[in-house]
Amino acid sequence: MVHIKDIPARPSKSDIDALAKFSPATIHEAQGRRGALSSRLKPVDYRMKLCGPAFTVKSSPRDNIMLQLAINYAKPGDIIVVSAGEYEEAGSFGDVLANACLAKGIGGLVTDTGVRDTLQLRELGFPVFSLSTCIKGTVKETIGTTNDSIIVGGEIINPGDVIVGDADGLVVVRRSEVAEAAKLSQEREDAEAGFIEAYKAGKSVIEVSKLEPVLKAKGLVVEA
């Protein structure tokens, strides 16, 4: 069994950069309301954003040996995504490992366990999304794997899929769909810009959202 593998293929930098222009909410809506990770996964700081290929990690709860190995082998721009059994009572990552990530140019961390040293993480500005904050330490005992398909936040994450995160949450885009997701996201933003202009021009929400036939079908009655 091979424990440490690289991402088999990464999307092009141009496709990742194109997708990074859009919020996770826009991308989620644009790709058919798919790919949203659980809202329980939150950024350490609301200003944190990330976008990059997933370097996936299968880890045991309360154990960060695989996370440390991932930091060692991940490439610049990769987002380390850790499946550790949704165990909240462990601080598997802190300021020391964040500095290791920054030195390597790693793009961020998403983990379904806890982190600590959150004040320092905010000061460093390294993007971290986690299930909890916890001061308890971890062991280094159980060897897992890197870059197999995992489940984090209720979504399947394949190595090389693109993870996008901001203050509102996280979304995953399949590696083969990154360019199309960026195109659809741009179309959605263009449409929303048109809605805003229509509101400024005096049109009602019912007009802009084309709600009249829906409300009629549902028998809406408005007091005269």
GROMACS .gro file of C-alpha atoms in nm:
model
  224
    1MET     CA    1   0.000   0.000   0.000
    2VAL     CA    2   0.129   0.345  -0.095
    3HIS     CA    3   0.065   0.599   0.179
    4ILE     CA    4   0.202   0.916   0.022
    5LYS     CA    5   0.090   1.006  -0.329
    6ASP     CA    6   0.089   1.336  -0.515
    7ILE     CA    7  -0.218   1.492  -0.673
    8PRO     CA    8  -0.249   1.301  -1.002
    9ALA     CA    9  -0.332   1.615  -1.201
   10ARG     CA   10  -0.386   1.978  -1.107
   11PRO     CA   11  -0.611   2.220  -1.300
   12SER     CA   12  -0.425   2.491  -1.488
   13LYS     CA   13  -0.327   2.803  -1.296
   14SER     CA   14  -0.529   3.015  -1.539
   15ASP     CA   15  -0.846   2.814  -1.468
   16ILE     CA   16  -0.788   2.833  -1.092
   17ASP     CA   17  -0.725   3.208  -1.112
   18ALA     CA   18  -1.045   3.253  -1.314
   19LEU     CA   19  -1.248   3.065  -1.052
   20ALA     CA   20  -1.086   3.257  -0.764
   21LYS     CA   21  -1.264   3.575  -0.878
   22PHE     CA   22  -1.596   3.440  -0.754
   23SER     CA   23  -1.742   3.370  -0.412
   24PRO     CA   24  -1.824   3.015  -0.299
   25ALA     CA   25  -2.193   3.113  -0.291
   26THR     CA   26  -2.186   3.226  -0.654
   27ILE     CA   27  -1.998   2.913  -0.763
   28HIS     CA   28  -2.236   2.687  -0.568
   29GLU     CA   29  -2.541   2.843  -0.734
   30ALA     CA   30  -2.378   2.855  -1.079
   31GLN     CA   31  -2.290   2.486  -1.081
   32GLY     CA   32  -2.643   2.379  -0.998
   33ARG     CA   33  -2.629   2.418  -0.621
   34ARG     CA   34  -2.366   2.147  -0.593
   35GLY     CA   35  -2.050   2.119  -0.389
   36ALA     CA   36  -2.123   2.319  -0.073
   37LEU     CA   37  -1.937   2.184   0.229
   38SER     CA   38  -2.104   2.186   0.570
   39SER     CA   39  -2.150   2.530   0.722
   40ARG     CA   40  -1.996   2.390   1.040
   41LEU     CA   41  -1.656   2.438   0.876
   42LYS     CA   42  -1.563   2.799   0.945
   43PRO     CA   43  -1.264   3.025   0.878
   44VAL     CA   44  -1.045   3.126   1.169
   45ASP     CA   45  -1.085   3.485   1.044
   46TYR     CA   46  -1.370   3.614   0.826
   47ARG     CA   47  -1.118   3.786   0.596
   48MET     CA   48  -0.954   3.458   0.501
   49LYS     CA   49  -1.000   3.331   0.146
   50LEU     CA   50  -0.860   3.033  -0.037
   51CYS     CA   51  -0.877   2.877  -0.382
   52GLY     CA   52  -0.664   2.591  -0.505
   53PRO     CA   53  -0.635   2.219  -0.580
   54ALA     CA   54  -0.715   1.982  -0.295
   55PHE     CA   55  -0.423   1.787  -0.149
   56THR     CA   56  -0.637   1.534   0.035
   57VAL     CA   57  -0.540   1.367   0.362
   58LYS     CA   58  -0.698   1.073   0.541
   59SER     CA   59  -0.607   1.098   0.908
   60SER     CA   60  -0.709   0.941   1.236
   61PRO     CA   61  -0.886   1.151   1.500
   62ARG     CA   62  -0.659   1.329   1.752
   63ASP     CA   63  -0.354   1.250   1.536
   64ASN     CA   64  -0.169   1.496   1.311
   65ILE     CA   65   0.116   1.289   1.170
   66MET     CA   66  -0.052   1.278   0.828
   67LEU     CA   67  -0.114   1.652   0.832
   68GLN     CA   68   0.256   1.709   0.894
   69LEU     CA   69   0.344   1.473   0.608
   70ALA     CA   70   0.100   1.657   0.382
   71ILE     CA   71   0.273   1.987   0.461
   72ASN     CA   72   0.602   1.822   0.369
   73TYR     CA   73   0.482   1.692   0.031
   74ALA     CA   74   0.222   1.947  -0.084
   75LYS     CA   75   0.311   2.188  -0.363
   76PRO     CA   76   0.280   2.569  -0.365
   77GLY     CA   77  -0.082   2.673  -0.406
   78ASP     CA   78  -0.226   2.342  -0.286
   79ILE     CA   79  -0.507   2.342  -0.031
   80ILE     CA   80  -0.453   2.070   0.229
   81VAL     CA   81  -0.790   1.907   0.302
   82VAL     CA   82  -0.798   1.673   0.601
   83SER     CA   83  -1.058   1.411   0.685
   84ALA     CA   84  -1.011   1.320   1.052
   85GLY     CA   85  -1.350   1.185   1.154
   86GLU     CA   86  -1.510   1.517   1.252
   87TYR     CA   87  -1.334   1.502   1.588
   88GLU     CA   88  -1.371   1.843   1.754
   89GLU     CA   89  -1.169   1.792   2.073
   90ALA     CA   90  -0.818   1.825   1.929
   91GLY     CA   91  -0.607   2.116   1.812
   92SER     CA   92  -0.427   1.949   1.523
   93PHE     CA   93  -0.281   2.267   1.370
   94GLY     CA   94  -0.142   2.593   1.505
   95ASP     CA   95   0.099   2.875   1.442
   96VAL     CA   96   0.412   2.659   1.411
   97LEU     CA   97   0.269   2.447   1.130
   98ALA     CA   98   0.113   2.758   0.973
   99ASN     CA   99   0.462   2.903   0.941
  100ALA     CA  100   0.576   2.580   0.776
  101CYS     CA  101   0.289   2.613   0.527
  102LEU     CA  102   0.367   2.977   0.453
  103ALA     CA  103   0.733   2.895   0.394
  104LYS     CA  104   0.628   2.641   0.130
  105GLY     CA  105   0.363   2.859  -0.034
  106ILE     CA  106   0.077   2.625   0.054
  107GLY     CA  107  -0.256   2.791  -0.020
  108GLY     CA  108  -0.458   2.698   0.288
  109LEU     CA  109  -0.598   2.428   0.515
  110VAL     CA  110  -0.944   2.278   0.547
  111THR     CA  111  -0.983   2.026   0.830
  112ASP     CA  112  -1.282   1.855   0.990
  113THR     CA  113  -1.116   1.868   1.331
  114GLY     CA  114  -0.994   2.147   1.557
  115VAL     CA  115  -0.713   2.402   1.539
  116ARG     CA  116  -0.550   2.626   1.799
  117ASP     CA  117  -0.334   2.941   1.824
  118THR     CA  118  -0.611   3.123   1.643
  119LEU     CA  119  -0.489   3.470   1.736
  120GLN     CA  120  -0.152   3.396   1.579
  121LEU     CA  121  -0.319   3.235   1.276
  122ARG     CA  122  -0.514   3.556   1.221
  123GLU     CA  123  -0.196   3.761   1.247
  124LEU     CA  124  -0.015   3.532   1.003
  125GLY     CA  125  -0.304   3.546   0.758
  126PHE     CA  126  -0.272   3.181   0.658
  127PRO     CA  127  -0.620   3.065   0.548
  128VAL     CA  128  -0.756   2.798   0.783
  129PHE     CA  129  -1.107   2.653   0.789
  130SER     CA  130  -1.186   2.411   1.071
  131LEU     CA  131  -1.464   2.237   1.258
  132SER     CA  132  -1.363   2.376   1.597
  133THR     CA  133  -1.109   2.558   1.808
  134CYS     CA  134  -0.946   2.341   2.072
  135ILE     CA  135  -0.635   2.375   2.289
  136LYS     CA  136  -0.587   1.998   2.329
  137GLY     CA  137  -0.284   1.844   2.160
  138THR     CA  138  -0.256   1.546   1.926
  139VAL     CA  139  -0.050   1.230   1.893
  140LYS     CA  140   0.160   1.111   1.600
  141GLU     CA  141   0.078   0.744   1.580
  142THR     CA  142  -0.135   0.629   1.288
  143ILE     CA  143  -0.029   0.634   0.925
  144GLY     CA  144  -0.305   0.723   0.682
  145THR     CA  145  -0.295   0.824   0.317
  146THR     CA  146  -0.270   1.128   0.095
  147ASN     CA  147  -0.452   1.200  -0.228
  148ASP     CA  148  -0.725   0.942  -0.214
  149SER     CA  149  -1.088   1.049  -0.233
  150ILE     CA  150  -1.218   1.159   0.108
  151ILE     CA  151  -1.538   1.300   0.257
  152VAL     CA  152  -1.516   1.636   0.433
  153GLY     CA  153  -1.813   1.851   0.526
  154GLY     CA  154  -2.050   1.601   0.369
  155GLU     CA  155  -1.890   1.626   0.024
  156ILE     CA  156  -1.663   1.389  -0.164
  157ILE     CA  157  -1.330   1.562  -0.225
  158ASN     CA  158  -1.104   1.412  -0.490
  159PRO     CA  159  -0.736   1.506  -0.517
  160GLY     CA  160  -0.705   1.796  -0.758
  161ASP     CA  161  -1.064   1.915  -0.716
  162VAL     CA  162  -1.062   2.289  -0.650
  163ILE     CA  163  -1.164   2.419  -0.307
  164VAL     CA  164  -1.288   2.778  -0.278
  165GLY     CA  165  -1.353   2.941   0.059
  166ASP     CA  166  -1.440   3.277   0.210
  167ALA     CA  167  -1.628   3.417   0.510
  168ASP     CA  168  -1.952   3.253   0.396
  169GLY     CA  169  -1.824   2.898   0.353
  170LEU     CA  170  -1.659   2.644   0.125
  171VAL     CA  171  -1.739   2.486  -0.209
  172VAL     CA  172  -1.570   2.211  -0.409
  173VAL     CA  173  -1.550   2.210  -0.788
  174ARG     CA  174  -1.457   1.894  -0.974
  175ARG     CA  175  -1.116   1.911  -1.138
  176SER     CA  176  -1.265   1.860  -1.485
  177GLU     CA  177  -1.529   2.132  -1.435
  178VAL     CA  178  -1.321   2.428  -1.316
  179ALA     CA  179  -1.325   2.626  -1.642
  180GLU     CA  180  -1.698   2.568  -1.691
  181ALA     CA  181  -1.774   2.666  -1.330
  182ALA     CA  182  -1.584   2.993  -1.380
  183LYS     CA  183  -1.779   3.063  -1.700
  184LEU     CA  184  -2.115   2.992  -1.536
  185SER     CA  185  -2.019   3.202  -1.232
  186GLN     CA  186  -1.940   3.499  -1.455
  187GLU     CA  187  -2.276   3.462  -1.627
  188ARG     CA  188  -2.449   3.459  -1.289
  189GLU     CA  189  -2.266   3.771  -1.172
  190ASP     CA  190  -2.355   3.949  -1.496
  191ALA     CA  191  -2.722   3.859  -1.445
  192GLU     CA  192  -2.715   3.980  -1.084
  193ALA     CA  193  -2.559   4.309  -1.194
  194GLY     CA  194  -2.857   4.350  -1.426
  195PHE     CA  195  -3.095   4.289  -1.135
  196ILE     CA  196  -2.928   4.562  -0.932
  197GLU     CA  197  -2.955   4.809  -1.219
  198ALA     CA  198  -3.323   4.722  -1.256
  199TYR     CA  199  -3.385   4.793  -0.886
  200LYS     CA  200  -3.206   5.126  -0.918
  201ALA     CA  201  -3.428   5.206  -1.214
  202GLY     CA  202  -3.736   5.161  -0.997
  203LYS     CA  203  -3.848   4.808  -1.082
  204SER     CA  204  -3.995   4.595  -0.805
  205VAL     CA  205  -3.860   4.270  -0.667
  206ILE     CA  206  -4.164   4.092  -0.810
  207GLU     CA  207  -4.089   4.228  -1.158
  208VAL     CA  208  -3.717   4.159  -1.153
  209SER     CA  209  -3.754   3.809  -1.007
  210LYS     CA  210  -4.047   3.730  -1.240
  211LEU     CA  211  -4.257   3.619  -0.943
  212GLU     CA  212  -4.600   3.717  -1.081
  213PRO     CA  213  -4.688   3.378  -1.239
  214VAL     CA  214  -4.554   3.190  -0.936
  215LEU     CA  215  -4.758   3.396  -0.692
  216LYS     CA  216  -5.067   3.367  -0.909
  217ALA     CA  217  -5.033   2.988  -0.925
  218LYS     CA  218  -5.003   2.973  -0.547
  219GLY     CA  219  -5.313   3.186  -0.498
  220LEU     CA  220  -5.145   3.477  -0.321
  221VAL     CA  221  -5.397   3.732  -0.194
  222VAL     CA  222  -5.280   4.084  -0.113
  223GLU     CA  223  -5.496   4.309   0.103
  224ALA     CA  224  -5.643   4.594  -0.102
   0.00000   0.00000   0.00000
